[in-house]
Amino acid sequence: MGKEMIGLPIVGMVMAEVAQVGLMIMGKAAMSHGMPNFVFVFYSNALASLILLPASFLFHRSHRPPLTFSNLCWFFLLGLLGCFAQISGYAGIYYSSPTLATAMLNLIPGLTFILAVAF
């Protein structure tokens, strides 16, 4: 790995955190002006789909898994859980602040470690 590639994971994580915090701040601002959190989650997921779907078709066209009923069920379950988590998170932001939600995001790696050790 070259010297220019060493900092690439760090840059990626910083960009991911900035995107999450920015989305939380935009969500708080939108909900303060009356937008329901269901609508905000729908718009943010629609925008993410519009950005990521063309990229996945371009870069992963050759090694795409078969589209079976089992895979479709898993995709649906993952989407449902992801939307439920986002709606719950934005409901929490509505009643508190984006700062608290961002601080709670920092607990996820620790909780993941505890669950990995326990199971």
Short mmCIF file of C-alpha atoms in Angstrom, two decimals, residues 10-110:
data_model
loop_
_atom_site.label_atom_id
_atom_site.label_comp_id
_atom_site.label_asym_id
_atom_site.label_seq_id
_atom_site.Cartn_x
_atom_site.Cartn_y
_atom_site.Cartn_z
CA ILE A 10 -9.57 7.79 7.31
CA VAL A 11 -10.84 10.18 4.64
CA GLY A 12 -13.70 7.79 3.90
CA MET A 13 -14.75 7.58 7.55
CA VAL A 14 -14.55 11.36 7.99
CA MET A 15 -16.73 11.83 4.90
CA ALA A 16 -19.25 9.28 6.22
CA GLU A 17 -19.46 11.02 9.60
CA VAL A 18 -19.83 14.45 7.97
CA ALA A 19 -22.64 13.08 5.79
CA GLN A 20 -24.45 11.57 8.79
CA VAL A 21 -24.17 14.72 10.86
CA GLY A 22 -25.25 16.87 7.91
CA LEU A 23 -28.28 14.66 7.33
CA MET A 24 -29.24 14.90 11.01
CA ILE A 25 -28.95 18.68 10.99
CA MET A 26 -30.99 18.93 7.78
CA GLY A 27 -33.56 16.57 9.29
CA LYS A 28 -33.88 18.69 12.42
CA ALA A 29 -34.26 21.84 10.32
CA ALA A 30 -36.87 20.22 8.07
CA MET A 31 -38.86 18.84 11.00
CA SER A 32 -38.72 22.20 12.77
CA HIS A 33 -40.52 23.68 9.76
CA GLY A 34 -43.24 21.02 9.85
CA MET A 35 -42.01 18.17 7.64
CA PRO A 36 -42.98 14.76 9.06
CA ASN A 37 -40.09 12.39 9.68
CA PHE A 38 -41.68 9.76 7.39
CA VAL A 39 -41.51 12.18 4.46
CA PHE A 40 -37.93 13.15 5.25
CA VAL A 41 -36.84 9.50 5.43
CA PHE A 42 -38.59 8.80 2.11
CA TYR A 43 -36.90 11.73 0.38
CA SER A 44 -33.45 10.92 1.78
CA ASN A 45 -33.73 7.24 0.78
CA ALA A 46 -35.04 8.18 -2.68
CA LEU A 47 -32.08 10.53 -3.20
CA ALA A 48 -29.63 7.87 -2.00
CA SER A 49 -31.19 5.34 -4.39
CA LEU A 50 -30.93 7.73 -7.31
CA ILE A 51 -27.25 8.28 -6.55
CA LEU A 52 -26.21 4.71 -5.71
CA LEU A 53 -28.20 2.59 -8.20
CA PRO A 54 -26.48 3.88 -11.35
CA ALA A 55 -23.09 3.52 -9.68
CA SER A 56 -23.81 -0.09 -8.71
CA PHE A 57 -24.93 -0.95 -12.24
CA LEU A 58 -21.77 0.57 -13.69
CA PHE A 59 -19.19 -0.87 -11.32
CA HIS A 60 -20.71 -4.22 -10.28
CA ARG A 61 -22.44 -5.34 -13.46
CA SER A 62 -20.32 -8.47 -13.96
CA HIS A 63 -20.62 -9.99 -10.46
CA ARG A 64 -24.20 -9.28 -9.49
CA PRO A 65 -25.94 -12.07 -7.47
CA PRO A 66 -29.00 -13.74 -8.98
CA LEU A 67 -32.31 -12.08 -8.17
CA THR A 68 -34.12 -14.93 -6.43
CA PHE A 69 -37.16 -14.77 -4.19
CA SER A 70 -34.95 -15.39 -1.15
CA ASN A 71 -32.69 -12.46 -2.03
CA LEU A 72 -35.72 -10.23 -2.61
CA CYS A 73 -37.07 -11.14 0.83
CA TRP A 74 -33.72 -10.28 2.42
CA PHE A 75 -33.57 -6.97 0.54
CA PHE A 76 -37.08 -6.13 1.70
CA LEU A 77 -36.25 -7.01 5.31
CA LEU A 78 -33.06 -4.93 5.25
CA GLY A 79 -34.91 -1.99 3.73
CA LEU A 80 -37.72 -2.25 6.27
CA LEU A 81 -35.30 -2.38 9.20
CA GLY A 82 -33.25 0.50 7.79
CA CYS A 83 -36.31 2.71 7.31
CA PHE A 84 -37.60 1.82 10.78
CA ALA A 85 -34.23 2.73 12.30
CA GLN A 86 -34.15 6.04 10.43
CA ILE A 87 -37.72 6.92 11.40
CA SER A 88 -36.98 6.09 15.04
CA GLY A 89 -33.77 8.11 14.94
CA TYR A 90 -35.47 11.17 13.47
CA ALA A 91 -38.31 10.87 15.97
CA GLY A 92 -35.63 11.01 18.66
CA ILE A 93 -34.01 14.04 17.02
CA TYR A 94 -37.41 15.74 16.88
CA TYR A 95 -37.71 15.48 20.66
CA SER A 96 -34.04 16.21 21.42
CA SER A 97 -31.13 17.70 19.48
CA PRO A 98 -28.87 16.55 16.63
CA THR A 99 -25.94 16.78 19.04
CA LEU A 100 -27.42 14.06 21.25
CA ALA A 101 -28.15 11.85 18.24
CA THR A 102 -24.58 12.27 16.98
CA ALA A 103 -23.23 11.38 20.42
CA MET A 104 -25.41 8.26 20.44
CA LEU A 105 -23.95 7.23 17.05
CA ASN A 106 -20.53 7.07 18.69
CA LEU A 107 -21.81 4.30 20.98
CA ILE A 108 -22.54 1.92 18.09
CA PRO A 109 -18.97 0.50 17.76
CA GLY A 110 -18.80 -0.16 21.50
#
